[in-house]
Amino acid sequence: MGKLDGKVALVTGGTSGIGLATAKLFVAEGAHVYVTGRRQEKLDAAVKEVGAGITGVQGDVASLADLDRLFSQVKQEKGRLDIVFANAGAAEFAPFGQVDEAHFDRMFDGNVKGLLFSVQKALPLMPDGGAVVLTSSVVGSKGLSANTVYAATKAAIRSFARTWTTDLKARKIRVNVVSPGPVDTAGLRELLGDSPEGQQRKQGFAQIVPIGRLGHADEIARAVLFLASDDSSYVTGTELFVDGGMGQV
Ligand SMILES: NC(=O)c1ccc[n+]([C@@H]2O[C@H](COP(=O)([O-])OP(=O)(O)OC[C@H]3O[C@@H](n4cnc5c(N)ncnc54)[C@H](OP(=O)(O)O)[C@@H]3O)[C@@H](O)[C@H]2O)c1
């Protein structure tokens, strides 16, 4: 028996990294999972990789029209959504003096606006007792250089979980945050670059993590499963750091 037998789940940004690892685990635990992403070829590859129990819907979370199309498909096919893992997001470095409007808008549109409307528009499909998990980051609680805007987007997400826990109390929908430390995903590799300097930056991250290495996407997925399942039935409004200790010591 799986922990999510019969559940319908959404994983935004489910075609790569943390989202894909979570989608796989949710399917293995018995859920039917909808995954989204902007690139059709990545979506097709993810759906093929997982096989059964998964539906891919192309779309940008920052586009309200794309979100409306997604939820209308879920409504038509399944009629409900028990679990929302609002995970889609991206990071870009920009020293404070070099932050420009385009960088600010990209970060806030994808990470904050997209996440807010992913959850808000999912709510009419969610039965009472559903679970919402939001991906923030340990960076939201740190003062790392060149992270002014990205860190602020992730702090906003942590704040959403507090307010929505109150807003959704009557419906018994639990809202929690998972905050990864540095995790070896395509997203992180793209951020750091494949150059020797990028490799050095990666090693630098590993050194500042008490556990002494980068995390694996599967390690985040297991924490998300905990927050999405009845195993965490008395947990809401919290932030679960899965960060190798980076934000804790
Ligand atoms: N890896 C880390 O070290 C780390 C640490 C802390 C927090 N996080 C957070 O974890 C989440 C996942 O990151 P990851 O490392 O797994 O990255 P990843 O491997 O790049 O995966 C990101 C996923 O999100 C999708 N995506 C990005 N922007 C989107 C948008 N606007 N609309 C729809 N889909 C979008 C991507 O597909 P498309 O590009 O095709 O849209 C992809 O499926 C992000 O929120 C990130 O900020 C990551």
GROMACS .gro file of C-alpha atoms and ligand atoms in nm:
model
  297
    1MET     CA    1   0.000   0.000   0.000
    2GLY     CA    2   0.137   0.341  -0.100
    3LYS     CA    3   0.125   0.655   0.113
    4LEU     CA    4  -0.063   0.841  -0.165
    5ASP     CA    5  -0.289   0.568  -0.302
    6GLY     CA    6  -0.576   0.718  -0.502
    7LYS     CA    7  -0.454   1.077  -0.462
    8VAL     CA    8  -0.431   1.328  -0.746
    9ALA     CA    9  -0.126   1.553  -0.722
   10LEU     CA   10   0.020   1.847  -0.912
   11VAL     CA   11   0.395   1.913  -0.930
   12THR     CA   12   0.477   2.243  -1.098
   13GLY     CA   13   0.824   2.239  -1.247
   14GLY     CA   14   0.805   1.861  -1.249
   15THR     CA   15   1.022   1.794  -1.552
   16SER     CA   16   1.363   1.820  -1.388
   17GLY     CA   17   1.552   1.809  -1.059
   18ILE     CA   18   1.354   1.823  -0.735
   19GLY     CA   19   1.017   1.832  -0.910
   20LEU     CA   20   1.085   1.528  -1.127
   21ALA     CA   21   1.225   1.327  -0.834
   22THR     CA   22   0.912   1.413  -0.634
   23ALA     CA   23   0.677   1.327  -0.921
   24LYS     CA   24   0.845   0.984  -0.948
   25LEU     CA   25   0.814   0.923  -0.575
   26PHE     CA   26   0.449   1.035  -0.567
   27VAL     CA   27   0.369   0.796  -0.855
   28ALA     CA   28   0.555   0.513  -0.677
   29GLU     CA   29   0.340   0.586  -0.368
   30GLY     CA   30   0.018   0.547  -0.566
   31ALA     CA   31  -0.073   0.900  -0.680
   32HIS     CA   32  -0.167   1.018  -1.026
   33VAL     CA   33   0.062   1.314  -1.088
   34TYR     CA   34   0.027   1.614  -1.319
   35VAL     CA   35   0.363   1.773  -1.400
   36THR     CA   36   0.423   2.107  -1.567
   37GLY     CA   37   0.712   2.289  -1.727
   38ARG     CA   38   0.765   2.542  -2.005
   39ARG     CA   39   0.977   2.329  -2.241
   40GLN     CA   40   0.770   2.072  -2.426
   41GLU     CA   41   1.069   1.843  -2.499
   42LYS     CA   42   1.162   1.824  -2.128
   43LEU     CA   43   0.799   1.755  -2.044
   44ASP     CA   44   0.776   1.473  -2.299
   45ALA     CA   45   1.102   1.320  -2.171
   46ALA     CA   46   0.984   1.334  -1.808
   47VAL     CA   47   0.649   1.173  -1.888
   48LYS     CA   48   0.827   0.899  -2.084
   49GLU     CA   49   1.075   0.842  -1.800
   50VAL     CA   50   0.804   0.800  -1.536
   51GLY     CA   51   0.576   0.591  -1.759
   52ALA     CA   52   0.232   0.527  -1.608
   53GLY     CA   53   0.051   0.746  -1.354
   54ILE     CA   54   0.168   1.079  -1.492
   55THR     CA   55   0.023   1.350  -1.718
   56GLY     CA   56   0.232   1.634  -1.859
   57VAL     CA   57   0.080   1.976  -1.919
   58GLN     CA   58   0.304   2.236  -2.083
   59GLY     CA   59   0.285   2.583  -1.934
   60ASP     CA   60   0.451   2.876  -1.759
   61VAL     CA   61   0.334   2.930  -1.401
   62ALA     CA   62   0.377   3.305  -1.454
   63SER     CA   63   0.103   3.293  -1.720
   64LEU     CA   64  -0.245   3.300  -1.568
   65ALA     CA   65  -0.391   3.174  -1.897
   66ASP     CA   66  -0.160   2.870  -1.883
   67LEU     CA   67  -0.268   2.803  -1.524
   68ASP     CA   68  -0.637   2.827  -1.620
   69ARG     CA   69  -0.578   2.577  -1.902
   70LEU     CA   70  -0.396   2.341  -1.662
   71PHE     CA   71  -0.668   2.342  -1.397
   72SER     CA   72  -0.947   2.309  -1.651
   73GLN     CA   73  -0.773   1.992  -1.783
   74VAL     CA   74  -0.732   1.850  -1.430
   75LYS     CA   75  -1.098   1.928  -1.354
   76GLN     CA   76  -1.216   1.759  -1.672
   77GLU     CA   77  -0.996   1.449  -1.629
   78LYS     CA   78  -0.993   1.393  -1.251
   79GLY     CA   79  -1.240   1.640  -1.097
   80ARG     CA   80  -1.012   1.715  -0.800
   81LEU     CA   81  -0.659   1.777  -0.678
   82ASP     CA   82  -0.555   1.645  -0.336
   83ILE     CA   83  -0.195   1.764  -0.332
   84VAL     CA   84  -0.025   2.071  -0.480
   85PHE     CA   85   0.353   2.085  -0.482
   86ALA     CA   86   0.427   2.441  -0.605
   87ASN     CA   87   0.789   2.392  -0.692
   88ALA     CA   88   0.856   2.567  -1.025
   89GLY     CA   89   1.122   2.830  -0.987
   90ALA     CA   90   1.462   2.947  -1.099
   91ALA     CA   91   1.766   3.124  -0.957
   92GLU     CA   92   1.992   3.388  -1.108
   93PHE     CA   93   2.283   3.560  -0.938
   94ALA     CA   94   2.296   3.942  -0.952
   95PRO     CA   95   2.505   4.161  -0.721
   96PHE     CA   96   2.285   4.432  -0.567
   97GLY     CA   97   2.435   4.709  -0.783
   98GLN     CA   98   2.363   4.509  -1.099
   99VAL     CA   99   2.002   4.418  -1.025
  100ASP     CA  100   1.794   4.549  -1.313
  101GLU     CA  101   1.421   4.553  -1.377
  102ALA     CA  102   1.428   4.253  -1.613
  103HIS     CA  103   1.606   4.035  -1.353
  104PHE     CA  104   1.365   4.150  -1.080
  105ASP     CA  105   1.060   4.076  -1.296
  106ARG     CA  106   1.187   3.733  -1.408
  107MET     CA  107   1.255   3.628  -1.050
  108PHE     CA  108   0.932   3.760  -0.899
  109ASP     CA  109   0.709   3.656  -1.192
  110GLY     CA  110   0.826   3.294  -1.194
  111ASN     CA  111   0.901   3.233  -0.827
  112VAL     CA  112   0.637   3.446  -0.649
  113LYS     CA  113   0.350   3.544  -0.879
  114GLY     CA  114   0.357   3.203  -1.047
  115LEU     CA  115   0.354   3.018  -0.715
  116LEU     CA  116   0.078   3.233  -0.566
  117PHE     CA  117  -0.159   3.182  -0.859
  118SER     CA  118  -0.068   2.811  -0.892
  119VAL     CA  119  -0.203   2.758  -0.541
  120GLN     CA  120  -0.492   3.007  -0.555
  121LYS     CA  121  -0.627   2.862  -0.880
  122ALA     CA  122  -0.589   2.504  -0.753
  123LEU     CA  123  -0.804   2.568  -0.444
  124PRO     CA  124  -1.147   2.520  -0.606
  125LEU     CA  125  -1.034   2.169  -0.703
  126MET     CA  126  -0.896   2.080  -0.361
  127PRO     CA  127  -1.110   1.883  -0.118
  128ASP     CA  128  -1.099   1.972   0.251
  129GLY     CA  129  -0.798   1.806   0.410
  130GLY     CA  130  -0.570   1.855   0.108
  131ALA     CA  131  -0.199   1.935   0.129
  132VAL     CA  132   0.001   2.219  -0.022
  133VAL     CA  133   0.380   2.212  -0.024
  134LEU     CA  134   0.582   2.512  -0.143
  135THR     CA  135   0.948   2.509  -0.249
  136SER     CA  136   1.145   2.787  -0.086
  137SER     CA  137   1.521   2.771  -0.021
  138VAL     CA  138   1.769   2.800   0.262
  139VAL     CA  139   1.886   3.108   0.069
  140GLY     CA  140   1.566   3.285   0.182
  141SER     CA  141   1.700   3.277   0.540
  142LYS     CA  142   2.060   3.368   0.458
  143GLY     CA  143   2.242   3.680   0.344
  144LEU     CA  144   2.443   3.532   0.059
  145SER     CA  145   2.603   3.778  -0.180
  146ALA     CA  146   2.453   3.830  -0.526
  147ASN     CA  147   2.123   3.681  -0.406
  148THR     CA  148   1.923   3.998  -0.325
  149VAL     CA  149   1.625   3.921  -0.546
  150TYR     CA  150   1.624   3.539  -0.547
  151ALA     CA  151   1.649   3.531  -0.165
  152ALA     CA  152   1.360   3.777  -0.139
  153THR     CA  153   1.141   3.561  -0.364
  154LYS     CA  154   1.205   3.261  -0.141
  155ALA     CA  155   1.137   3.461   0.177
  156ALA     CA  156   0.804   3.568   0.023
  157ILE     CA  157   0.715   3.202  -0.026
  158ARG     CA  158   0.786   3.124   0.338
  159SER     CA  159   0.555   3.411   0.431
  160PHE     CA  160   0.278   3.279   0.203
  161ALA     CA  161   0.278   2.950   0.397
  162ARG     CA  162   0.211   3.131   0.723
  163THR     CA  163  -0.078   3.338   0.587
  164TRP     CA  164  -0.233   3.056   0.385
  165THR     CA  165  -0.224   2.823   0.686
  166THR     CA  166  -0.458   3.073   0.852
  167ASP     CA  167  -0.661   3.141   0.537
  168LEU     CA  168  -0.721   2.769   0.473
  169LYS     CA  169  -0.777   2.665   0.834
  170ALA     CA  170  -1.152   2.616   0.790
  171ARG     CA  171  -1.088   2.382   0.498
  172LYS     CA  172  -0.825   2.181   0.690
  173ILE     CA  173  -0.580   2.228   0.406
  174ARG     CA  174  -0.226   2.210   0.543
  175VAL     CA  175   0.037   2.439   0.393
  176ASN     CA  176   0.407   2.373   0.446
  177VAL     CA  177   0.739   2.478   0.299
  178VAL     CA  178   1.036   2.267   0.202
  179SER     CA  179   1.362   2.461   0.196
  180PRO     CA  180   1.645   2.279   0.023
  181GLY     CA  181   2.011   2.362   0.055
  182PRO     CA  182   2.226   2.325  -0.257
  183VAL     CA  183   2.099   2.026  -0.453
  184ASP     CA  184   2.276   1.881  -0.755
  185THR     CA  185   2.016   1.946  -1.026
  186ALA     CA  186   2.021   2.076  -1.383
  187GLY     CA  187   1.900   2.408  -1.240
  188LEU     CA  188   2.200   2.440  -1.006
  189ARG     CA  189   2.443   2.327  -1.277
  190GLU     CA  190   2.301   2.591  -1.512
  191LEU     CA  191   2.330   2.858  -1.241
  192LEU     CA  192   2.692   2.775  -1.158
  193GLY     CA  193   2.801   2.697  -1.515
  194ASP     CA  194   2.990   2.395  -1.647
  195SER     CA  195   3.324   2.579  -1.663
  196PRO     CA  196   3.610   2.498  -1.422
  197GLU     CA  197   3.500   2.807  -1.224
  198GLY     CA  198   3.150   2.658  -1.206
  199GLN     CA  199   3.295   2.334  -1.071
  200GLN     CA  200   3.488   2.534  -0.812
  201ARG     CA  201   3.171   2.716  -0.708
  202LYS     CA  202   2.999   2.380  -0.671
  203GLN     CA  203   3.281   2.255  -0.446
  204GLY     CA  204   3.257   2.582  -0.252
  205PHE     CA  205   2.891   2.512  -0.181
  206ALA     CA  206   2.974   2.158  -0.067
  207GLN     CA  207   3.230   2.301   0.177
  208ILE     CA  208   2.986   2.541   0.345
  209VAL     CA  209   2.731   2.263   0.403
  210PRO     CA  210   2.791   2.085   0.737
  211ILE     CA  211   2.715   1.748   0.577
  212GLY     CA  212   3.000   1.825   0.334
  213ARG     CA  213   2.828   1.758   0.003
  214LEU     CA  214   2.547   1.875  -0.221
  215GLY     CA  215   2.205   1.720  -0.172
  216HIS     CA  216   2.036   1.478  -0.410
  217ALA     CA  217   1.693   1.556  -0.553
  218ASP     CA  218   1.562   1.229  -0.401
  219GLU     CA  219   1.650   1.355  -0.053
  220ILE     CA  220   1.424   1.657  -0.104
  221ALA     CA  221   1.151   1.442  -0.260
  222ARG     CA  222   1.130   1.227   0.054
  223ALA     CA  223   1.072   1.537   0.269
  224VAL     CA  224   0.804   1.658   0.027
  225LEU     CA  225   0.634   1.318   0.048
  226PHE     CA  226   0.629   1.354   0.427
  227LEU     CA  227   0.466   1.699   0.404
  228ALA     CA  228   0.219   1.587   0.135
  229SER     CA  229   0.106   1.268   0.309
  230ASP     CA  230  -0.078   1.184   0.630
  231ASP     CA  231   0.260   1.119   0.795
  232SER     CA  232   0.260   1.494   0.864
  233SER     CA  233  -0.106   1.518   0.968
  234TYR     CA  234  -0.023   1.752   1.263
  235VAL     CA  235   0.226   1.968   1.071
  236THR     CA  236   0.119   2.294   0.910
  237GLY     CA  237   0.265   2.639   0.853
  238THR     CA  238   0.615   2.506   0.902
  239GLU     CA  239   0.938   2.528   0.705
  240LEU     CA  240   1.125   2.201   0.676
  241PHE     CA  241   1.491   2.263   0.594
  242VAL     CA  242   1.653   1.984   0.394
  243ASP     CA  243   1.980   2.166   0.363
  244GLY     CA  244   2.259   1.948   0.498
  245GLY     CA  245   2.261   2.186   0.796
  246MET     CA  246   2.359   2.491   0.591
  247GLY     CA  247   2.102   2.722   0.747
  248GLN     CA  248   2.111   2.565   1.090
  249VAL     CA  249   2.461   2.617   1.230
  250LIG     N1  250   1.886   2.295  -0.675
  250LIG     C1  251   1.904   2.369  -0.567
  250LIG     O1  252   2.016   2.382  -0.517
  250LIG     C2  253   1.788   2.438  -0.501
  250LIG     C3  254   1.805   2.485  -0.370
  250LIG     C4  255   1.700   2.548  -0.306
  250LIG     C5  256   1.579   2.567  -0.373
  250LIG     N2  257   1.565   2.521  -0.500
  250LIG     C6  258   1.435   2.544  -0.565
  250LIG     O2  259   1.384   2.419  -0.604
  250LIG     C7  260   1.298   2.435  -0.716
  250LIG     C8  261   1.339   2.337  -0.824
  250LIG     O3  262   1.472   2.364  -0.860
  250LIG     P1  263   1.567   2.254  -0.930
  250LIG     O4  264   1.703   2.276  -0.877
  250LIG     O5  265   1.504   2.122  -0.926
  250LIG     O6  266   1.569   2.317  -1.078
  250LIG     P2  267   1.559   2.253  -1.224
  250LIG     O7  268   1.630   2.124  -1.233
  250LIG     O8  269   1.602   2.364  -1.315
  250LIG     O9  270   1.403   2.231  -1.242
  250LIG     C9  271   1.317   2.341  -1.245
  250LIG    C10  272   1.183   2.297  -1.299
  250LIG    O10  273   1.092   2.407  -1.295
  250LIG    C11  274   1.045   2.434  -1.426
  250LIG     N3  275   1.019   2.578  -1.432
  250LIG    C12  276   1.103   2.680  -1.404
  250LIG     N4  277   1.040   2.797  -1.418
  250LIG    C13  278   0.913   2.768  -1.456
  250LIG    C14  279   0.799   2.845  -1.487
  250LIG     N5  280   0.803   2.980  -1.484
  250LIG     N6  281   0.685   2.782  -1.520
  250LIG    C15  282   0.678   2.646  -1.522
  250LIG     N7  283   0.782   2.568  -1.495
  250LIG    C16  284   0.899   2.629  -1.464
  250LIG    C17  285   1.154   2.381  -1.518
  250LIG    O11  286   1.111   2.350  -1.650
  250LIG     P3  287   1.116   2.462  -1.768
  250LIG    O12  288   1.246   2.536  -1.751
  250LIG    O13  289   1.105   2.383  -1.893
  250LIG    O14  290   0.998   2.549  -1.744
  250LIG    C18  291   1.189   2.252  -1.443
  250LIG    O15  292   1.089   2.155  -1.463
  250LIG    C19  293   1.307   2.582  -0.755
  250LIG    O16  294   1.199   2.653  -0.699
  250LIG    C20  295   1.438   2.626  -0.691
  250LIG    O17  296   1.440   2.764  -0.664
  250LIG    C21  297   1.666   2.459  -0.566
   0.00000   0.00000   0.00000
